[in-house]
PDB file of C-alpha atoms in Angstrom:
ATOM      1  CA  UNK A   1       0.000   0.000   0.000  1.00 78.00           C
ATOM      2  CA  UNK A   2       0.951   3.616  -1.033  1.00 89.00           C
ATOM      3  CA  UNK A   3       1.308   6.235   2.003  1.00 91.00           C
ATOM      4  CA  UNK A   4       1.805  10.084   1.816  1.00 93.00           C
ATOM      5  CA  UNK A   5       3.815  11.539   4.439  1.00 92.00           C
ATOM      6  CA  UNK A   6       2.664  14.891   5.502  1.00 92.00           C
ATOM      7  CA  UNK A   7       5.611  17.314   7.084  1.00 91.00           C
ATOM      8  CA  UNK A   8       5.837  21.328   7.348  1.00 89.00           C
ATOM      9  CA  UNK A   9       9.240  22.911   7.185  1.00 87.00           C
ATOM     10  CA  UNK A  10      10.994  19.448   7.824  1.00 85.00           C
ATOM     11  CA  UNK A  11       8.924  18.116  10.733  1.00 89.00           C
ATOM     12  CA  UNK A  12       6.988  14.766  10.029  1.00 90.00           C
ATOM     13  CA  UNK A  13       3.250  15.930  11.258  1.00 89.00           C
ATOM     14  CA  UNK A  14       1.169  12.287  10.098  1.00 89.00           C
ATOM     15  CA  UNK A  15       1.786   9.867   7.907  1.00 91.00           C
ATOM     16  CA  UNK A  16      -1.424   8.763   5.400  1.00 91.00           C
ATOM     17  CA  UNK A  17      -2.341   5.621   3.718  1.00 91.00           C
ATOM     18  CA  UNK A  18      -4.115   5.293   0.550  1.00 91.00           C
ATOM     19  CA  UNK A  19      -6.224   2.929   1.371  1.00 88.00           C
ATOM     20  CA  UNK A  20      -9.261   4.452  -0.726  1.00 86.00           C
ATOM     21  CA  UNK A  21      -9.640   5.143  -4.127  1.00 86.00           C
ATOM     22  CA  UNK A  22     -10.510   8.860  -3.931  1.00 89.00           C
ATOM     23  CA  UNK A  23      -8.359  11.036  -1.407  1.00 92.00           C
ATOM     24  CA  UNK A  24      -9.473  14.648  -1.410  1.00 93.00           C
ATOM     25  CA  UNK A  25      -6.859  17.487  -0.021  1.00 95.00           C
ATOM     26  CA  UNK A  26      -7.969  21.003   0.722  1.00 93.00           C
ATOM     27  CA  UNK A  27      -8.559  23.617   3.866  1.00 92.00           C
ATOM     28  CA  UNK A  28     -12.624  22.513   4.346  1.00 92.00           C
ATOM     29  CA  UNK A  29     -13.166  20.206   6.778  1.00 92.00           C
ATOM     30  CA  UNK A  30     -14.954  17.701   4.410  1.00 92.00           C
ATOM     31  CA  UNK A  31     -11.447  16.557   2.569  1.00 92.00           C
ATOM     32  CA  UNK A  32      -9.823  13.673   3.772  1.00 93.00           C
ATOM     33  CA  UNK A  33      -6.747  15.345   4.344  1.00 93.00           C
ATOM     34  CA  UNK A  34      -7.613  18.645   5.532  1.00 92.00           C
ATOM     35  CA  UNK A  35      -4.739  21.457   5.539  1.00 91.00           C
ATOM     36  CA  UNK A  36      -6.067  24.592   7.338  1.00 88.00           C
ATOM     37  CA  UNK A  37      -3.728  27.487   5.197  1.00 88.00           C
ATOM     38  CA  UNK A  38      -5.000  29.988   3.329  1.00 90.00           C
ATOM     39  CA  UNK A  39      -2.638  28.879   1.248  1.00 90.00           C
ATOM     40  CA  UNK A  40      -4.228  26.376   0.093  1.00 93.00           C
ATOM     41  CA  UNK A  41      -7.320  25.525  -1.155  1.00 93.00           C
ATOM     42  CA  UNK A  42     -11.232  24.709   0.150  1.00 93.00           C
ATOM     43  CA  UNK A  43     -10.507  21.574  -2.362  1.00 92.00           C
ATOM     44  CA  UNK A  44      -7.323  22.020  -3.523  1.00 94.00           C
ATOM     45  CA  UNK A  45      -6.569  18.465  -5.000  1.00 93.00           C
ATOM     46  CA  UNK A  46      -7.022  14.439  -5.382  1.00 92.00           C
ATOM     47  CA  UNK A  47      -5.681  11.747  -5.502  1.00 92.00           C
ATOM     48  CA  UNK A  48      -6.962   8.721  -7.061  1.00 88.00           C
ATOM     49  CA  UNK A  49      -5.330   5.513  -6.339  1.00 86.00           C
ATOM     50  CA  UNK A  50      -6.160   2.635  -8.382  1.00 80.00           C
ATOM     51  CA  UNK A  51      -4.215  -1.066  -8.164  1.00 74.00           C
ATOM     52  CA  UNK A  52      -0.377  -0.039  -7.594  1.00 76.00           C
ATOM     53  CA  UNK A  53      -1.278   3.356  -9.589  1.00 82.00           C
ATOM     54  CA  UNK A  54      -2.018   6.454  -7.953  1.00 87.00           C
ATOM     55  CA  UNK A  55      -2.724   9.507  -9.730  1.00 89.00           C
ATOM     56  CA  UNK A  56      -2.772  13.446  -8.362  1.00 91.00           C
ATOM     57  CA  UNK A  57      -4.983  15.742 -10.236  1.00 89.00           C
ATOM     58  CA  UNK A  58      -4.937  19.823  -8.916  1.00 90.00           C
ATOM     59  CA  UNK A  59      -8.774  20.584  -8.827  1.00 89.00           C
ATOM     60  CA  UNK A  60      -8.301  24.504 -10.148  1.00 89.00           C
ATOM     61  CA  UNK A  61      -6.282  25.373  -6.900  1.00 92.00           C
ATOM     62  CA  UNK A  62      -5.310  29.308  -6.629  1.00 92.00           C
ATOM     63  CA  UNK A  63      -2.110  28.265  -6.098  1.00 93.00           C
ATOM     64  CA  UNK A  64      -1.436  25.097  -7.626  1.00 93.00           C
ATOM     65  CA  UNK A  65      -0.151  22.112  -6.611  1.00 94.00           C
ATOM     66  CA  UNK A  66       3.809  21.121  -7.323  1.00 94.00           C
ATOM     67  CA  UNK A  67       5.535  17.833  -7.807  1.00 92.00           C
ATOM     68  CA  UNK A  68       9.298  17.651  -7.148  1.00 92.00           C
ATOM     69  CA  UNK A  69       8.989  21.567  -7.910  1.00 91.00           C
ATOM     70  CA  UNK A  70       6.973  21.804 -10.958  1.00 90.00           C
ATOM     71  CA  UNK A  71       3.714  22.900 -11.361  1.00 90.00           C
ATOM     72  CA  UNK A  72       1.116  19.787 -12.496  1.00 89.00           C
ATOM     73  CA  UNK A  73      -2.786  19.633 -13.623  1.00 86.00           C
ATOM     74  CA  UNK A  74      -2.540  15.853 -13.725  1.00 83.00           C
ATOM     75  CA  UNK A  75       0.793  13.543 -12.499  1.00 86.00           C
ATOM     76  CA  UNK A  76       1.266   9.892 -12.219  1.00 84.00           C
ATOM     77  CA  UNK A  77       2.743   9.645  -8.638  1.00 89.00           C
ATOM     78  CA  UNK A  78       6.396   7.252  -8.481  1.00 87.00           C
ATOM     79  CA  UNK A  79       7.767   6.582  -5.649  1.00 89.00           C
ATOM     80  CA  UNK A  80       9.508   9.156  -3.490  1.00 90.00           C
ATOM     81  CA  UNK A  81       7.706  12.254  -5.489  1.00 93.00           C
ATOM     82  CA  UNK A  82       7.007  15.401  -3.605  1.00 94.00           C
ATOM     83  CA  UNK A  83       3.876  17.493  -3.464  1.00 95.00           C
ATOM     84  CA  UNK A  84       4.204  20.707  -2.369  1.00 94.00           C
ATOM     85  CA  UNK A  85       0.662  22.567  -1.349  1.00 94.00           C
ATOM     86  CA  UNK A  86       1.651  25.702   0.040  1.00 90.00           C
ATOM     87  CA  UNK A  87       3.929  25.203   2.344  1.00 90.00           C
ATOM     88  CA  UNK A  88       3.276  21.920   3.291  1.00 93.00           C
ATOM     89  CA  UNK A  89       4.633  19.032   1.121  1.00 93.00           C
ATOM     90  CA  UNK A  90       3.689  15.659   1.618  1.00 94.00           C
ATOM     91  CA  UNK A  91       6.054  12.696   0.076  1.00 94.00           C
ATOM     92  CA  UNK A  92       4.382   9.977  -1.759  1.00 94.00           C
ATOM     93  CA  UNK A  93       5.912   6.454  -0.858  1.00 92.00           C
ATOM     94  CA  UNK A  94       5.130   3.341  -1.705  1.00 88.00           C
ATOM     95  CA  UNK A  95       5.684   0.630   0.651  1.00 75.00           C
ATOM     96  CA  UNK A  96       6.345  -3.313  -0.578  1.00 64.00           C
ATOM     97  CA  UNK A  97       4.145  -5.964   0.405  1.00 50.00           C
ATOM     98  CA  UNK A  98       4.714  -7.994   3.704  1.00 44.00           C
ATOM     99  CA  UNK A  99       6.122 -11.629   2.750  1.00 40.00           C
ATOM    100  CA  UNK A 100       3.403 -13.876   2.770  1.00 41.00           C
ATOM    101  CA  UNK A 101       0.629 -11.422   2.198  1.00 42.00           C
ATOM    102  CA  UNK A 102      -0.125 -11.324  -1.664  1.00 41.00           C
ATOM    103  CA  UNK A 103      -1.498  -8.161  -2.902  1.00 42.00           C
ATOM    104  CA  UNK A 104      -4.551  -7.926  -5.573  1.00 41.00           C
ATOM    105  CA  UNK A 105      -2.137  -6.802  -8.239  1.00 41.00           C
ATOM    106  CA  UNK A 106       0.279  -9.784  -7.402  1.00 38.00           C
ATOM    107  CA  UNK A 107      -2.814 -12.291  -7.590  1.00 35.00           C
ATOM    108  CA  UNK A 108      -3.330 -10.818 -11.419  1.00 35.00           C
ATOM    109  CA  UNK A 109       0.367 -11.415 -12.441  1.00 36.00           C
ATOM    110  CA  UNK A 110       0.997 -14.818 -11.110  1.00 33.00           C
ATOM    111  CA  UNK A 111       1.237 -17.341 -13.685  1.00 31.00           C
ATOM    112  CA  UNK A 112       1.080 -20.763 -12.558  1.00 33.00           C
ATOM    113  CA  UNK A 113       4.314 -22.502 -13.094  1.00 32.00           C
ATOM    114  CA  UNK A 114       4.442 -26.443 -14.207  1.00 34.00           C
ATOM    115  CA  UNK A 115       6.512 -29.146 -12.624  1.00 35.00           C
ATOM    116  CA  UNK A 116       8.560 -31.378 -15.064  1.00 39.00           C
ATOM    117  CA  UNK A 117       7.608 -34.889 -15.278  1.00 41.00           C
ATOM    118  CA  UNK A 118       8.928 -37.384 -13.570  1.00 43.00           C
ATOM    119  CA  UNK A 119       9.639 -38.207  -9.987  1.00 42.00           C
ATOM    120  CA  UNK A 120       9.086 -35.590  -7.100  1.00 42.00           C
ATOM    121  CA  UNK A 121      12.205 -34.833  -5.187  1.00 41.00           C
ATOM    122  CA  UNK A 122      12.450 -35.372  -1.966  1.00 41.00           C
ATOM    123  CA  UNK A 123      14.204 -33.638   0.343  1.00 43.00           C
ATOM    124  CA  UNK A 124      16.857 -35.371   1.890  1.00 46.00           C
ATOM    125  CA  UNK A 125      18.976 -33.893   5.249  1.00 44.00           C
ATOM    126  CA  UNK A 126      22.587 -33.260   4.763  1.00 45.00           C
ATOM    127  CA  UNK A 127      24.360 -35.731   7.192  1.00 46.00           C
ATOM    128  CA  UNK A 128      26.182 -33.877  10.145  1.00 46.00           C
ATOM    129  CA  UNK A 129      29.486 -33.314  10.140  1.00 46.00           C
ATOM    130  CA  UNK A 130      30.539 -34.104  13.468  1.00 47.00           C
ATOM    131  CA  UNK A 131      28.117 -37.538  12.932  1.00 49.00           C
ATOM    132  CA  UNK A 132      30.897 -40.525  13.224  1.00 49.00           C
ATOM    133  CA  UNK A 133      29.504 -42.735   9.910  1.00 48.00           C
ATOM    134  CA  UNK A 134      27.484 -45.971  11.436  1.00 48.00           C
ATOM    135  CA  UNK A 135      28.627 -49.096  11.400  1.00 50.00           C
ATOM    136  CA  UNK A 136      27.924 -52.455  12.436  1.00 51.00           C
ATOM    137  CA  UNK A 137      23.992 -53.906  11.704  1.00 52.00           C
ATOM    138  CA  UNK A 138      21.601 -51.478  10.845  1.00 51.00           C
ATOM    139  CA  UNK A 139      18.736 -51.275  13.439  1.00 49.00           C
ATOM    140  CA  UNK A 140      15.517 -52.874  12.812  1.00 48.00           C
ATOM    141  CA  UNK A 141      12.450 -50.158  12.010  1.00 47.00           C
ATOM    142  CA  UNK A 142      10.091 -53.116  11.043  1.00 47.00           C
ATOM    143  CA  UNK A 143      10.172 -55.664   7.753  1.00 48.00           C
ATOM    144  CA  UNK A 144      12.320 -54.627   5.090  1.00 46.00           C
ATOM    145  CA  UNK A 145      12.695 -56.243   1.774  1.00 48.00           C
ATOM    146  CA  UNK A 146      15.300 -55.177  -1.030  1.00 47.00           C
ATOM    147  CA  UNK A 147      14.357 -55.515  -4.935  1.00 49.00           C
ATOM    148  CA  UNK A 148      16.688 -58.377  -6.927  1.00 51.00           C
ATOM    149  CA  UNK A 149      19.526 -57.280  -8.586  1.00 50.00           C
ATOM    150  CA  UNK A 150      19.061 -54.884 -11.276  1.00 50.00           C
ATOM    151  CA  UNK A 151      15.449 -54.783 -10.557  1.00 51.00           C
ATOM    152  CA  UNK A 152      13.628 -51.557 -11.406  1.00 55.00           C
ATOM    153  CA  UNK A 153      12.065 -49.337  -8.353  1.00 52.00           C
ATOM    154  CA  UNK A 154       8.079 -49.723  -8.899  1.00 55.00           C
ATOM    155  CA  UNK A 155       6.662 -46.595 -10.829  1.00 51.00           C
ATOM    156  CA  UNK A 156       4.292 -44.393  -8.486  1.00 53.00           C
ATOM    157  CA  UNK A 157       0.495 -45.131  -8.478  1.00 55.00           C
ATOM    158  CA  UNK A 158       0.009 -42.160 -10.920  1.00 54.00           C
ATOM    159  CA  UNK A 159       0.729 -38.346 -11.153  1.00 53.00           C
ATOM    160  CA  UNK A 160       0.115 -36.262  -8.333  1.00 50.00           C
ATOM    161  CA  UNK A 161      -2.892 -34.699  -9.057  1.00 50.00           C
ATOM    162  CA  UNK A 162      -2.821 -30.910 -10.228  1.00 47.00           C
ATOM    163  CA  UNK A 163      -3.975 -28.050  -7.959  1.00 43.00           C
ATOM    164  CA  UNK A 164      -7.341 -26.469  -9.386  1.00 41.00           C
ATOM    165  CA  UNK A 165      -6.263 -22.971 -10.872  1.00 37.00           C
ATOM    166  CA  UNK A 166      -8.839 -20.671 -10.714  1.00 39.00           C
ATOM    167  CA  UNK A 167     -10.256 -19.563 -14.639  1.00 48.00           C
ATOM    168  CA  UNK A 168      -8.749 -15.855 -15.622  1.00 63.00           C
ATOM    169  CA  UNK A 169     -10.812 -13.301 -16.676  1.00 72.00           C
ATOM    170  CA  UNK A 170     -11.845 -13.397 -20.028  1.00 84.00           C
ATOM    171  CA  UNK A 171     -10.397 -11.492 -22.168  1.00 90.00           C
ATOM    172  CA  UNK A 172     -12.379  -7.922 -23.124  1.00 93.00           C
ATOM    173  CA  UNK A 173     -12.145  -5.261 -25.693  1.00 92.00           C
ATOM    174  CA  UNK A 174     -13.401  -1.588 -26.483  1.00 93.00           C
ATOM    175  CA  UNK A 175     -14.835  -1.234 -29.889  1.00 92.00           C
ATOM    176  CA  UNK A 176     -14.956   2.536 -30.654  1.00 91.00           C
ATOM    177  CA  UNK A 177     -18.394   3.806 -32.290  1.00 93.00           C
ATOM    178  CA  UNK A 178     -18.092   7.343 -33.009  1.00 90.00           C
ATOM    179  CA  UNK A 179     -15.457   9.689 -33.985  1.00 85.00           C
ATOM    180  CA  UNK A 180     -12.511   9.478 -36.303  1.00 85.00           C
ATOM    181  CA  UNK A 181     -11.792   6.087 -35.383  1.00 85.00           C
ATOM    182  CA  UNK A 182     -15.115   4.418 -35.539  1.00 88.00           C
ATOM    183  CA  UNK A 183     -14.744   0.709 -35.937  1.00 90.00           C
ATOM    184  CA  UNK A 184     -11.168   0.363 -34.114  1.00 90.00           C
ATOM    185  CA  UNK A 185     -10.963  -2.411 -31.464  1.00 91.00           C
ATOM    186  CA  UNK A 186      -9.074  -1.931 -28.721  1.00 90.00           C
ATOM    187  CA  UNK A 187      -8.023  -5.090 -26.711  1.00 89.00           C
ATOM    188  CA  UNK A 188      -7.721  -4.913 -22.559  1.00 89.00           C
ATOM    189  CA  UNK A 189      -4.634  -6.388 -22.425  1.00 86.00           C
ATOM    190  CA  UNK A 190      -3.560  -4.861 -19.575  1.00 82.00           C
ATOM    191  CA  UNK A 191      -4.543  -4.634 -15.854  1.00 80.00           C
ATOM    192  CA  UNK A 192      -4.685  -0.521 -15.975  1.00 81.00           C
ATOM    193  CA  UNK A 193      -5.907   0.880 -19.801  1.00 85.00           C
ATOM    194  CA  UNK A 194      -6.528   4.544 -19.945  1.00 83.00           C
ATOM    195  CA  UNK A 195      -8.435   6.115 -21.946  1.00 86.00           C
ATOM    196  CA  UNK A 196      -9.975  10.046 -22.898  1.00 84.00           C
ATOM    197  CA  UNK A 197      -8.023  13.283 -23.056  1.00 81.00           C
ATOM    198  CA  UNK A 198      -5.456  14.265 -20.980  1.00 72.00           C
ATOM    199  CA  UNK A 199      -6.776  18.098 -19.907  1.00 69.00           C
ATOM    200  CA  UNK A 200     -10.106  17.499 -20.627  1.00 80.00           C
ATOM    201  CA  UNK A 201     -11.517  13.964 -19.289  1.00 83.00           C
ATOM    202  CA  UNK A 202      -9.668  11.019 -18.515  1.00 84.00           C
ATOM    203  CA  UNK A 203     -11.100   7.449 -17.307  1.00 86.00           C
ATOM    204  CA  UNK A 204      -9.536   4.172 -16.212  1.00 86.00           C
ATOM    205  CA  UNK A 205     -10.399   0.351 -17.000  1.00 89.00           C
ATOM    206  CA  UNK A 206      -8.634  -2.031 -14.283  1.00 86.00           C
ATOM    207  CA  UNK A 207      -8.436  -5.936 -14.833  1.00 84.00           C
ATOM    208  CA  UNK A 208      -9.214  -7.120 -11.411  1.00 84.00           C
ATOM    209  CA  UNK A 209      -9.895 -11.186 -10.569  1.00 83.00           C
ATOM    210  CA  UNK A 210     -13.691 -10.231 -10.168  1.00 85.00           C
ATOM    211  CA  UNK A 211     -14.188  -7.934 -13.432  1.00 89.00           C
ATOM    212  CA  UNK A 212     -13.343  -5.089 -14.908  1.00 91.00           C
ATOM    213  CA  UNK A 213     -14.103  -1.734 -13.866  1.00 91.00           C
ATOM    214  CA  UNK A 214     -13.908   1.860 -15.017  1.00 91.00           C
ATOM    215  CA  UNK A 215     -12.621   4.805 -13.000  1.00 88.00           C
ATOM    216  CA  UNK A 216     -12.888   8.533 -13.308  1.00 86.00           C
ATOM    217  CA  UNK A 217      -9.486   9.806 -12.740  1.00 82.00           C
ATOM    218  CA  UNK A 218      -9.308  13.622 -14.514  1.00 79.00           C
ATOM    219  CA  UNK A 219     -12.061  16.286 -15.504  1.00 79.00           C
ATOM    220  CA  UNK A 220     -15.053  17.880 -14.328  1.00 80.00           C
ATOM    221  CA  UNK A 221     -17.356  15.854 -15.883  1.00 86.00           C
ATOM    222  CA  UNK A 222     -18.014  12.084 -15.445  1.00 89.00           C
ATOM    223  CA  UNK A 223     -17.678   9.348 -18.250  1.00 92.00           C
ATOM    224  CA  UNK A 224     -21.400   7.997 -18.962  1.00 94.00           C
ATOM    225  CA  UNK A 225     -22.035   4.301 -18.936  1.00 95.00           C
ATOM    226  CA  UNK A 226     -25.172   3.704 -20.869  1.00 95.00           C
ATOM    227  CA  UNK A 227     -26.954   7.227 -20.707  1.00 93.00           C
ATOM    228  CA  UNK A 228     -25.932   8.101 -16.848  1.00 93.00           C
ATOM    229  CA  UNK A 229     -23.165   9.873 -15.414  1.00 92.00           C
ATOM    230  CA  UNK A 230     -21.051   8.081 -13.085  1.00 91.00           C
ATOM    231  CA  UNK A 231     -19.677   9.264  -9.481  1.00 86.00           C
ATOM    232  CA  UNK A 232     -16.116   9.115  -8.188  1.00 79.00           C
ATOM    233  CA  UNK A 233     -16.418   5.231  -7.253  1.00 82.00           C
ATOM    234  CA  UNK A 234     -15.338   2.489  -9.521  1.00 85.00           C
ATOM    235  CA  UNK A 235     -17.918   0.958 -11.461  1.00 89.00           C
ATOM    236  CA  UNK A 236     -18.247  -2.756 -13.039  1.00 91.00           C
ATOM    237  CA  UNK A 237     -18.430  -3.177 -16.639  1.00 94.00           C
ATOM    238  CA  UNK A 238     -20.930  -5.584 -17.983  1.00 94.00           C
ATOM    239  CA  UNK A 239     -20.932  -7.388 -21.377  1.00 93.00           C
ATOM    240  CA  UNK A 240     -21.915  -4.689 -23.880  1.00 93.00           C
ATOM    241  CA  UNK A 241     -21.912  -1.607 -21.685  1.00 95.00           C
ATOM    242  CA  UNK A 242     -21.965   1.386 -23.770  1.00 95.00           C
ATOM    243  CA  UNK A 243     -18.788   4.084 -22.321  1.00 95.00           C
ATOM    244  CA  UNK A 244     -18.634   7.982 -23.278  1.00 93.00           C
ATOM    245  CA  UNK A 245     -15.478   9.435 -22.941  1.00 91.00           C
ATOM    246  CA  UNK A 246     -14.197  13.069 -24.331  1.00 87.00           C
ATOM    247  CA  UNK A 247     -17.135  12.885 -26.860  1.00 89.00           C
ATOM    248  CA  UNK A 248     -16.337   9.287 -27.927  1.00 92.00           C
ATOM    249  CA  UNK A 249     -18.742   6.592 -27.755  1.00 93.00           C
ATOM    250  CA  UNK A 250     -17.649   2.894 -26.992  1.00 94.00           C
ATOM    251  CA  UNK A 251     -18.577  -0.280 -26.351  1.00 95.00           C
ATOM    252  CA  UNK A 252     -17.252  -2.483 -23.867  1.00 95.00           C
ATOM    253  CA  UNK A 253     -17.729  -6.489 -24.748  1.00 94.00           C
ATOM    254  CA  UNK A 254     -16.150 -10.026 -23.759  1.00 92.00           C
ATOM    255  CA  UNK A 255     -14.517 -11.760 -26.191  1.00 86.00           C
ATOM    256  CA  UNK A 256     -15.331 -15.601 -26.374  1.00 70.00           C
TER     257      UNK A 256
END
């Protein structure tokens, strides 16, 4: 998970996860990470994380908002970036997952790896050193029997059985319907596509195990999903859904 941490004039004051899609900043009481300045803002920016993606947008700010010291509308947050709102600045970090504890966008890249064929190994401990080697008759452990000369060891019953792999998402595509490019497909090969115009509306489509799902990330208008505005939260694309984005109609489908 990504965290911002918030310090004025060198001194830490909070650290704040990300841990929802929409984080507001500004001086009203209403934003989730309120900075009384006048300075700054009533709603002086977002941030929109989505996946391992976050993404800071300035909302019209008097005094805009500043990434490693330059001035941004829209900004694809890396690791160890700077804002700077007012005087505060707030760094943007993002921390690696606990061994053991698989994130979502881990789950989406694994790829299940085959064993080759044959016989499993078997772990075998190394002998100790300081272990004198054993002599004399071996001690009894119950009734063993050893295979004739040159015999063959028996073959096991049958393969180990394979773990049950859950089935991926299908695959899904955009198939634009208006505007220059009527008729292009565009395939959702990735786990993050976006789409619009950067300055004037921008949207997201993540690939997540249980769909995919379109986010508003930049502009003051929402994309429509067939005839109605969306909100801030992501929403779940159905089979057909019919997106418009920047004055582009689209529709979303699953290939078979």
């Amino acid at each position: 998970m990504a965290k911002l941490i918030l310090s004025l004039e060198g001194s830490v004051i909070r650290e704040i996860p990300l841990d929802k899609e929409r984080i507001t900043i500004g001086r009203r009481p209403q934003n989730d990470i309120q900075i009384e300045n006048l300075a700054v803002s009533g709603e002086h920016a977002c941030i929109v994380t989505i996946l391992n993606d976050s993404f800071l947008e300035d909302l019209g700010s008097t005094n805009g908002t500043l990434v490693n010291g330059n001035p941004i509308k829209k900004h694809i947050l890396q690791n160890n970036d700077v804002i700077e709102i007012g005087k505060y600045k707030m760094k943007y970090v993002v921390e690696v997952a606990a061994a053991g504890h698989a994130t979502q966008d881990d789950f989406e890249r694994t790829m299940v790896m085959k064993s080759q064929p044959g016989r499993p190994a078997v772990a075998r401990p190394a002998a100790s050193p300081t272990q004198p080697p054993m002599t004399g008759p071996r001690p009894a452990t119950g009734p063993l029997t050893s295979p004739p000369l040159g015999a063959r060891p028996a073959a096991p019953a049958g393969p180990a059985p394979k773990p049950a792999v859950a089935d991926a998402q299908p695959l899904a595509a955009l198939q634009l319907l208006t505007g220059p490019n009527a008729g292009r497909e565009i395939e959702l090969v990735k786990n993050l596509t976006t789409l619009g115009k950067p300055g004037l509306q921008v949207a997201v489509i993540t690939r997540r195990p249980q769909g995919y799902f379109i986010t508003h990330v930049e502009g003051a208008s929402f994309p429509v999903l067939n005839g109605k505005a969306i909100d801030a939260r992501a929403r779940q694309l159905n089979d057909h859904d019919v997106i418009e984005l920047a004055g582009v109609k689209m529709e979303f489908f699953l290939k078979r």
